[in-house]
Short mmCIF file of C-alpha atoms and ligand atoms in Angstrom, two decimals:
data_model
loop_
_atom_site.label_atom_id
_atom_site.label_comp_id
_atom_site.label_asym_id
_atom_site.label_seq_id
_atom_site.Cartn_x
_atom_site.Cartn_y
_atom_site.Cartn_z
CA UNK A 59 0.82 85.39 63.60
CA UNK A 60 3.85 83.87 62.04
CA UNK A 61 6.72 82.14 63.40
CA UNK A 62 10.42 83.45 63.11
CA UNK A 63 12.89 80.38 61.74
CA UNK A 64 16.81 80.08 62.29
CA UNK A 65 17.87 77.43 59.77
CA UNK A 66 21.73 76.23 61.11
CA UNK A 67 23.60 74.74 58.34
CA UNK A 68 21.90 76.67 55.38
CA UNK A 69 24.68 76.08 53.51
CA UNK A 70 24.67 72.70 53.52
CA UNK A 71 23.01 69.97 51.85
CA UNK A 72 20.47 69.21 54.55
CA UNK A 73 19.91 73.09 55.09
CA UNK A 74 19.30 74.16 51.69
CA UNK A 75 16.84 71.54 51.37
CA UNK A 76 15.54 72.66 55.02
CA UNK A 77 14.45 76.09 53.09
CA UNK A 78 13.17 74.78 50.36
CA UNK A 79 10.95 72.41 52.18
CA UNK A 80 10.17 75.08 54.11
CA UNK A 81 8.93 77.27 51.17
CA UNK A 82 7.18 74.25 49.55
CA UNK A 83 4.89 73.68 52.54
CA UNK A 84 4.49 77.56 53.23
CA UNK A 85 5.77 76.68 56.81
CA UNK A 86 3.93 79.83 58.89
CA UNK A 87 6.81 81.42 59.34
CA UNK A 88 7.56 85.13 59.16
CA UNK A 89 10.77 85.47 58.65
CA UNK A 90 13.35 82.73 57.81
CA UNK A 91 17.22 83.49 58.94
CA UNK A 92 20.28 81.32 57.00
CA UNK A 93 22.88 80.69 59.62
CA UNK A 94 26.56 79.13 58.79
CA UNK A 95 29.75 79.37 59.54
CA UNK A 96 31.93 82.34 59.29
CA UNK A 97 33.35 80.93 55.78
CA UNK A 98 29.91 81.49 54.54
CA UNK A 99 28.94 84.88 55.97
CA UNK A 100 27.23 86.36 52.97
CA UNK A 101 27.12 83.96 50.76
CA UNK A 102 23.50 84.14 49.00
CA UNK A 103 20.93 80.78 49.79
CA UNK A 104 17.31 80.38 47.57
CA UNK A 105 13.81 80.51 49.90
CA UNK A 106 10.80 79.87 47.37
CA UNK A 107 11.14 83.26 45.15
CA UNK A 108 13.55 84.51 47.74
CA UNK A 109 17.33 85.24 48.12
CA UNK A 110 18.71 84.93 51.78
CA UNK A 111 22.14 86.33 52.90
CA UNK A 112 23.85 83.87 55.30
CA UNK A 113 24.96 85.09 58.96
CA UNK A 114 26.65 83.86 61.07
CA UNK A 115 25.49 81.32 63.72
CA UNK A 116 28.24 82.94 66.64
CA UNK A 117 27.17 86.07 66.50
CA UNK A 118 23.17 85.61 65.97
CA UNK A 119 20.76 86.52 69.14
CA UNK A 120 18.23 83.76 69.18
CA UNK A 121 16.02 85.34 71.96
CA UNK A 122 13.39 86.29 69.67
CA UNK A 123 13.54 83.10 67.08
CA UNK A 124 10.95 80.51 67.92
CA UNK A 125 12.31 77.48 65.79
CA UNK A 126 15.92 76.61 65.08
CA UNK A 127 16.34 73.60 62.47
CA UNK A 128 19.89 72.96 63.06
CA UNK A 129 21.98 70.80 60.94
CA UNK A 130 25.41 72.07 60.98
CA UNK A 131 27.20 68.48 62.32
CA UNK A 132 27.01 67.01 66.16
CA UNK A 133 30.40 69.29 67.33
CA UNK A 134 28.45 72.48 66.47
CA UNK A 135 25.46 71.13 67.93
CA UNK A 136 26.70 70.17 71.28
CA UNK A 137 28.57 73.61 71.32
CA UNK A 138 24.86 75.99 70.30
CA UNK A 139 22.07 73.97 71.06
CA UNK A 140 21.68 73.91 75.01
CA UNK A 141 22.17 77.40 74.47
CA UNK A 142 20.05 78.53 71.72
CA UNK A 143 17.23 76.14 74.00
CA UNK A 144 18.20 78.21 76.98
CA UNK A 145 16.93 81.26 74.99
CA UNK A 146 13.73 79.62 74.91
CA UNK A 147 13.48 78.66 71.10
CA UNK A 148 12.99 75.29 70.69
CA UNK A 149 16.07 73.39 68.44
CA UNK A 150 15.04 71.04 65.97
CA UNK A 151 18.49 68.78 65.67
CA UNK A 152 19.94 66.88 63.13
CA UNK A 153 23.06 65.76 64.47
CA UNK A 154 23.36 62.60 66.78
CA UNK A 155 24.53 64.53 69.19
CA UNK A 156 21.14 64.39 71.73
CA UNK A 157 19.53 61.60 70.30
CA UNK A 158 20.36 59.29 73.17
CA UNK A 159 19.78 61.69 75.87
CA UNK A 160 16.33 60.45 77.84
CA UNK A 161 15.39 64.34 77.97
CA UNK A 162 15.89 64.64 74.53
CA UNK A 163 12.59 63.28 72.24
CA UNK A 164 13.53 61.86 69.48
CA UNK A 165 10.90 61.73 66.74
CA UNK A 166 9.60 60.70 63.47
CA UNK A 167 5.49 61.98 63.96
CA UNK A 168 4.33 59.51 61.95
CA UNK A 169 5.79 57.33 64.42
CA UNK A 170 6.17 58.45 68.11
CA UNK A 171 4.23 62.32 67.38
CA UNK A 172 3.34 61.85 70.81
CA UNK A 173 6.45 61.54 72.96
CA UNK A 174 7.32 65.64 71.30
CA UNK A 175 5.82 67.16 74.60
CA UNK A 176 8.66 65.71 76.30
CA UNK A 177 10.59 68.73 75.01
CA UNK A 178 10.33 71.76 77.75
CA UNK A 179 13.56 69.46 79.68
CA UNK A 180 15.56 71.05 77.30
CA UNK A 181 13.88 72.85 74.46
CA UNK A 182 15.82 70.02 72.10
CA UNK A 183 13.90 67.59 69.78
CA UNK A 184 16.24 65.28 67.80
CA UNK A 185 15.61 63.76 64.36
CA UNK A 186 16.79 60.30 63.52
CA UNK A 187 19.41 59.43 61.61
CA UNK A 188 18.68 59.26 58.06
CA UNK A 189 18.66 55.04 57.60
CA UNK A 190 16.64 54.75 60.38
CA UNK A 191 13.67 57.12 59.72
CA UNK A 192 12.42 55.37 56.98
CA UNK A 193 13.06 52.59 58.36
CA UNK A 194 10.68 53.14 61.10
CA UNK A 195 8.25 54.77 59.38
CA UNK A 196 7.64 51.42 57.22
CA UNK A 197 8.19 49.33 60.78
CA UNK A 198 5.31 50.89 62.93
CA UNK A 199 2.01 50.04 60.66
CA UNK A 200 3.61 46.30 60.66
CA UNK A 201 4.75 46.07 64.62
CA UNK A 202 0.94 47.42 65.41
CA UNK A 203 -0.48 44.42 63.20
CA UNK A 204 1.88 41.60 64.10
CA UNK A 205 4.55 42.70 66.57
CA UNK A 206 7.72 42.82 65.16
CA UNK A 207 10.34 40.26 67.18
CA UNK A 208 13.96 40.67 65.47
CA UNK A 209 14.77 43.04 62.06
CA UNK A 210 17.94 41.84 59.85
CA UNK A 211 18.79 45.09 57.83
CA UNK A 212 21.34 45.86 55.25
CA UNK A 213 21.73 49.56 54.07
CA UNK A 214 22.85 50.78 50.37
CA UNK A 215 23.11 54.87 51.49
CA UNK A 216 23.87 57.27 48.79
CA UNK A 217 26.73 59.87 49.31
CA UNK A 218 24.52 62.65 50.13
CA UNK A 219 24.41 61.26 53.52
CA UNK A 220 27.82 62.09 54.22
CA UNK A 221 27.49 65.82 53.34
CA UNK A 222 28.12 67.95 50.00
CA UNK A 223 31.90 67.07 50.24
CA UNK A 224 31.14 63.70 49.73
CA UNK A 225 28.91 64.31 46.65
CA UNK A 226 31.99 65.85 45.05
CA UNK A 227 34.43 63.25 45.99
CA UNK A 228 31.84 60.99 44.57
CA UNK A 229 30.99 63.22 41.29
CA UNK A 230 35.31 64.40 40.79
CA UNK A 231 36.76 60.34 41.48
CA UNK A 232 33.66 59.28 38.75
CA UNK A 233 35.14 61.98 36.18
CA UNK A 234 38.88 60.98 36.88
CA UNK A 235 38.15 57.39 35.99
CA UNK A 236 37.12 58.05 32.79
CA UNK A 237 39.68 60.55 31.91
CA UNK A 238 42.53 58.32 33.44
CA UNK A 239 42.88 61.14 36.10
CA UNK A 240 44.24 60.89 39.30
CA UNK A 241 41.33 59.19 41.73
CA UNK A 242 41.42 61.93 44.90
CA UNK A 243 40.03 59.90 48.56
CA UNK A 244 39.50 62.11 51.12
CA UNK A 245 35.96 61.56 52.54
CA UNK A 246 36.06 58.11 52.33
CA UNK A 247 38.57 55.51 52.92
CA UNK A 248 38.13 53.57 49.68
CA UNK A 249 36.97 54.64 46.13
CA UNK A 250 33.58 55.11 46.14
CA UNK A 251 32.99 55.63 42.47
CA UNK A 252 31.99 52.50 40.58
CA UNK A 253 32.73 51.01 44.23
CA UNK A 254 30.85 49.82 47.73
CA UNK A 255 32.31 50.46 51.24
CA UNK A 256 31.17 48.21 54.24
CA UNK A 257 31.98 51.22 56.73
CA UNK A 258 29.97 54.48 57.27
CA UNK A 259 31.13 56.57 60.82
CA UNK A 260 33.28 54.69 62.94
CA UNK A 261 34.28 51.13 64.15
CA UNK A 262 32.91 49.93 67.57
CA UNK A 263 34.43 47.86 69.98
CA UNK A 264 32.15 44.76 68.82
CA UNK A 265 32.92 45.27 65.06
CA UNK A 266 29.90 46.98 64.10
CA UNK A 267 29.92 50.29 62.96
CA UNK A 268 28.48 53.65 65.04
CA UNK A 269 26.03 53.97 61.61
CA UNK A 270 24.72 50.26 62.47
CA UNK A 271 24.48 50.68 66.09
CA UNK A 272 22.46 54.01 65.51
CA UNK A 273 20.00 52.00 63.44
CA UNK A 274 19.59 49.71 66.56
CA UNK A 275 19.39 52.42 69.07
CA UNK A 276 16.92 54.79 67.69
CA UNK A 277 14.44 51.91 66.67
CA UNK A 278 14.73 50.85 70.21
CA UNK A 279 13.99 54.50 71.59
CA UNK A 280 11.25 55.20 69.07
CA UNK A 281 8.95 52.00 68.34
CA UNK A 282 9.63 49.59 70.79
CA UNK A 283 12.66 48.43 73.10
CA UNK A 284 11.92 44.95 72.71
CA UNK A 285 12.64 44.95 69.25
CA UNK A 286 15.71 42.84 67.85
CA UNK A 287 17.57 45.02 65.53
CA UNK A 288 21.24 43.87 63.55
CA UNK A 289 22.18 46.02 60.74
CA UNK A 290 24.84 46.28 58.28
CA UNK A 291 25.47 50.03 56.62
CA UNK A 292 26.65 49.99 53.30
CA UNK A 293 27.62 53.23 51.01
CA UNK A 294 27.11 53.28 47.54
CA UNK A 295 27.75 55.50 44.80
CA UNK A 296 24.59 57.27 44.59
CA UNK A 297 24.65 60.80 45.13
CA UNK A 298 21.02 61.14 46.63
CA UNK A 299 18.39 58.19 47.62
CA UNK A 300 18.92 55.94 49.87
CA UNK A 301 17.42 51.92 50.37
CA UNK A 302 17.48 49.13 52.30
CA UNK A 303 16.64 45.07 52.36
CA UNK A 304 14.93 44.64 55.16
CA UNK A 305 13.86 40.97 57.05
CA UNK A 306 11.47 40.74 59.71
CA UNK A 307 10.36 38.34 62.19
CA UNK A 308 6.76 38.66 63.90
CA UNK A 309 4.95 37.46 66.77
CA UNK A 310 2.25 36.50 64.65
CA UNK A 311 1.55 35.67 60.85
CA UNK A 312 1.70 38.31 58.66
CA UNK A 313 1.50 37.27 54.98
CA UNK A 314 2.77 39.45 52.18
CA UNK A 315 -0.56 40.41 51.07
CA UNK A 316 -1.99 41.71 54.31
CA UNK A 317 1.52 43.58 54.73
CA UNK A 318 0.87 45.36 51.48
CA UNK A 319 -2.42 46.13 52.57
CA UNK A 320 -1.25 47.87 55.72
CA UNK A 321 1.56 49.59 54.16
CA UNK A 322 -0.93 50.95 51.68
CA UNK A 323 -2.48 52.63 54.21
CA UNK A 324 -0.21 53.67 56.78
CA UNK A 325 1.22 57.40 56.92
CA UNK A 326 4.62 58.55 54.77
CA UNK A 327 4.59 55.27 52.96
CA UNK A 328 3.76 54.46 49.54
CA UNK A 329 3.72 50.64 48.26
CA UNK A 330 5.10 50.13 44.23
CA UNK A 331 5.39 46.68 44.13
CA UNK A 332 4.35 45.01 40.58
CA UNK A 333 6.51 41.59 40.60
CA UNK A 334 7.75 42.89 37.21
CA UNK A 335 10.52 44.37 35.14
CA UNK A 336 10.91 48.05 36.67
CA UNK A 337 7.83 47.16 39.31
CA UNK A 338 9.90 48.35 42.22
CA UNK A 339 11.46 51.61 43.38
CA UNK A 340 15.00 52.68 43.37
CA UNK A 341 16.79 55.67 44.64
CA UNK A 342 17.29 57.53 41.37
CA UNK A 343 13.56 57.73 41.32
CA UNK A 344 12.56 58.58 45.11
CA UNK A 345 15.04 61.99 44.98
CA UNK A 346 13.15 64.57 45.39
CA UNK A 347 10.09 62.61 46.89
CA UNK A 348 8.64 62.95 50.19
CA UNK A 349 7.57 59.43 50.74
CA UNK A 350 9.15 55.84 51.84
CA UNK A 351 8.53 53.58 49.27
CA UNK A 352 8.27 49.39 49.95
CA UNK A 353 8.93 47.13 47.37
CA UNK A 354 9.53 43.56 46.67
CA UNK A 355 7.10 42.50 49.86
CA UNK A 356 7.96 38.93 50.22
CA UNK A 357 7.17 36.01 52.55
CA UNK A 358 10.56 35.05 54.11
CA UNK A 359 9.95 30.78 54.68
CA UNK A 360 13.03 30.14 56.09
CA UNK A 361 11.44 31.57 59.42
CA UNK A 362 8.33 31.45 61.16
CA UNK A 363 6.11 34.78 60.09
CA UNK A 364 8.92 36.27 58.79
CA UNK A 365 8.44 38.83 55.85
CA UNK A 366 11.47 40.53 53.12
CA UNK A 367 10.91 43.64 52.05
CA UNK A 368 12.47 47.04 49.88
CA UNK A 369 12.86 50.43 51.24
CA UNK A 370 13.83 53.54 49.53
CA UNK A 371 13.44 57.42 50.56
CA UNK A 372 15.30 60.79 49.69
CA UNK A 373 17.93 60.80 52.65
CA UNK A 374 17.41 64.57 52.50
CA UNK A 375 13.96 64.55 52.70
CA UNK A 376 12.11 62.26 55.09
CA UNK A 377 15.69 61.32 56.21
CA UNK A 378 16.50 64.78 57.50
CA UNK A 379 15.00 67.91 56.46
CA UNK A 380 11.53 67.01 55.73
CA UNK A 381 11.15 64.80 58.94
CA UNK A 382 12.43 68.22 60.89
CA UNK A 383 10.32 70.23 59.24
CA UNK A 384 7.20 67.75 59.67
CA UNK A 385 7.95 68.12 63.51
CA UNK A 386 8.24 72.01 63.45
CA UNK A 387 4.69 71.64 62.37
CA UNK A 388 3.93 69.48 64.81
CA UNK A 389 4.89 72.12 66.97
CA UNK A 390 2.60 74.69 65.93
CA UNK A 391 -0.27 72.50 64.98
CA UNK A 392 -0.18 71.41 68.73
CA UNK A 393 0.38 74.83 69.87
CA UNK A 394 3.46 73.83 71.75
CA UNK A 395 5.75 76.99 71.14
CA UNK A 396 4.72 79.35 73.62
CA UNK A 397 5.56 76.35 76.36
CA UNK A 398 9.25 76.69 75.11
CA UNK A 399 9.00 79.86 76.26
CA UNK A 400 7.93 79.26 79.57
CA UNK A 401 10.28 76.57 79.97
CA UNK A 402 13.46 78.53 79.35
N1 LIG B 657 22.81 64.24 54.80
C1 LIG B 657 21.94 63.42 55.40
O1 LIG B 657 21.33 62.53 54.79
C2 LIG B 657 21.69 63.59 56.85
C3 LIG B 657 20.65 62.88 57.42
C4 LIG B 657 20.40 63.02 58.77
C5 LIG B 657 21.19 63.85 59.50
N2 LIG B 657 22.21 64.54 58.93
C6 LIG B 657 23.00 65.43 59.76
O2 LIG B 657 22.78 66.77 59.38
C7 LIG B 657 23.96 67.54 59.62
C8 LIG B 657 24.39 68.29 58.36
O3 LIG B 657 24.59 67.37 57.30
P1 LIG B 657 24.82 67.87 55.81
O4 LIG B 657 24.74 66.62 55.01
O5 LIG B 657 23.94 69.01 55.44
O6 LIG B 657 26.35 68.41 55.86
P2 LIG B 657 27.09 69.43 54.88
O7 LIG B 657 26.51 69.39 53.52
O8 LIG B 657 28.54 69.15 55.05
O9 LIG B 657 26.77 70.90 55.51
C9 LIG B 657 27.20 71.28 56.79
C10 LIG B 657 26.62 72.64 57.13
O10 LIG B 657 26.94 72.94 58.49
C11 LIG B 657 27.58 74.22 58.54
N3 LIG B 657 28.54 74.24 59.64
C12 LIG B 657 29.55 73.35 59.88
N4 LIG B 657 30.21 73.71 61.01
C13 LIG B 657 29.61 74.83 61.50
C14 LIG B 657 29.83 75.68 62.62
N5 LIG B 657 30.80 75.44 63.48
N6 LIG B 657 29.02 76.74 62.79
C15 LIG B 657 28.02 77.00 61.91
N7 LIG B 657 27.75 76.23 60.82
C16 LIG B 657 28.55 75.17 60.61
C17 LIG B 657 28.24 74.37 57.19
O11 LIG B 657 28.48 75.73 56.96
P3 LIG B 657 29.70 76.23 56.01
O12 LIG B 657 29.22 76.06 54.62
O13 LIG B 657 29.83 77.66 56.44
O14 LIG B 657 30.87 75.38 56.35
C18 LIG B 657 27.16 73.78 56.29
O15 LIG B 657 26.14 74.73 56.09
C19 LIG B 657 24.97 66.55 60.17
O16 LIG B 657 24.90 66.56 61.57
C20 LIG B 657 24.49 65.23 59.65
O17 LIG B 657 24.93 64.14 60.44
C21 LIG B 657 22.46 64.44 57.62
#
């Protein structure tokens, strides 16, 4: 028996690649349903070979749907998810809205797959915000071999990460500078063609950014509390991709070569790392790709056991829709759906 799916936000950039992730992994599902808002009822969305017509998420009955990937922004989410739990099918969230909530798992499965049966509280699972899921997925084979002590992180996230809008603004304000047209910021509050802004979501009381202090939060929450985490988020004009220079500090030695040979190993992550022209990964190349990809593994001196590394994923993909879909099928592999049932 197949599943029946509810993806929220299929209009979107994280839901459209939702479906076709989906499709690509022949999820076991039975029936797919597109959900947006009312300006999309209608509007036509590609699964595999097939053509879905969107409906609308305020008038759709979810008491027979058993999965609902939902990535239509954290107002939305706060507003239909404790309901569309209550129904008894189990949300898969994108937003940041529950990510923080202790009855809420948050998980990455190559990571934490565990801590998903802590579900039935509310028949929510969150996903991680896109920097950090890659970031933990290269963190965890190296905490497990050294302990990690304190991570210095700097982001360069592509545009996609701020939602199709911002791939426009990115795509019209690159066109208008070469045809000495008029450069249009809405999205962001400075150019972001031929540009990079220091600021993604908003300023905290202490300076840093709610992006940064995500990074720090959901690393705690998912690998290990005692973990020192400072971050700085940086957009870029890249429309898909994003990476990050990351600095560690262990417990114990770690030297570049046994990192490699960890990394090499571990789940989700592939290692390119030739110490040549073009021997690295970059975002243009990792759209479309499932994996994280480390590069540019480095002793750090300046610090005892510390390491420098590269990391680049598809924010779409493992930062988002892949990494929900990956724990929808954690879901069924562990036969955990018919408990969401009981539960609501
Ligand atoms: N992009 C990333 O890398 C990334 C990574 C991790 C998490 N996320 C999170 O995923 C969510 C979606 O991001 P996105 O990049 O896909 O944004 P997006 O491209 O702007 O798409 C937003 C989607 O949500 C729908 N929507 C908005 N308000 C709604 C409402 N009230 N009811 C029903 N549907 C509604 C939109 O439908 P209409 O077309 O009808 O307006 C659209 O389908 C956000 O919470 C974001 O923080 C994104």
């Amino acid at each position: 028996m197949g599943y029946k799916v509810a993806v929220v936000g299929a209009t979107g950039n994280v839901g459209r690649e939702m479906l076709d992730i989906l499709a690509e992994r022949a999820f076991p599902a039975d029936e797919v349903v597109a959900l947006a808002s009312r300006r999309s009822q209608g509007q036509e969305v590609s699964f595999g070979d097939k053509i879905l017509k969107v409906k609308v998420l305020d008038t759709y009955d979810f008491s027979d749907t058993d999965i609902c990937l939902m990535s239509a922004g954290g107002e939305a989410s706060k507003e239909w998810s404790p309901r569309i739990g209550q129904s008894g099918c189990v949300v898969i969230d994108n937003s940041s809205a529950f990510r923080y909530d202790a009855d809420v798992p948050l998980i990455v499965p190559e990571v934490n797959a565990d801590a998903v049966e802590g579900f039935t509280k509310r028949n929510i699972i969150a996903n991680p915000n896109c920097s950090t899921a890659q970031l933990v997925v290269a963190l965890k084979p190296l905490h497990e071999a050294a302990t990690i002590k304190r991570v210095v992180v700097s982001t360069y996230q592509s545009v996609s990460g701020a939602g199709k809008d911002a791939m426009d603004e990115l795509f019209s304000q690159t066109r208008a500078v070469f045809t000495a047209g008029e450069v249009v910021q809405k999205k962001f509050t400075k150019r972001i063609a031929f540009n990079v802004i220091p600021h993604i979501d908003v300023f905290m009381e202490d300076g840093y950014t709610k992006e940064e202090w995500k990074m720090v939060a959901e690393t705690k929450k998912m690998l290990d509390p005692k973990i020192k985490l400072t971050a700085t988020a940086v957009r870029v004009p890249v429309f898909i991709g994003h990476a990050e220079s990351v600095n560690v500090e262990f417990e114990r030695p770690l030297s570049p070569e046994q990192a490699t040979e960890i990394l090499r190993s571990a789940p989700g992550v592939l290692v390119i790392d030739k110490r040549e022209n073009g021997g690295y990964m970059t975002p243009h190349e990792a759209a479309g790709e499932d994996a994280t990809y480390i590069s540019r593994i480095r002793e750090d001196a300046t610090v005892e056991n510390g390491l420098n590394f590269w990391c680049v994923s598809d924010n779409l993909r493992k930062g988002a829709a892949l990494n929900a879909v990956q724990i929808a099928e954690v879901l069924v592999n562990r036969k955990l759906l018919n408990k969401a049932k009981r539960a609501a």
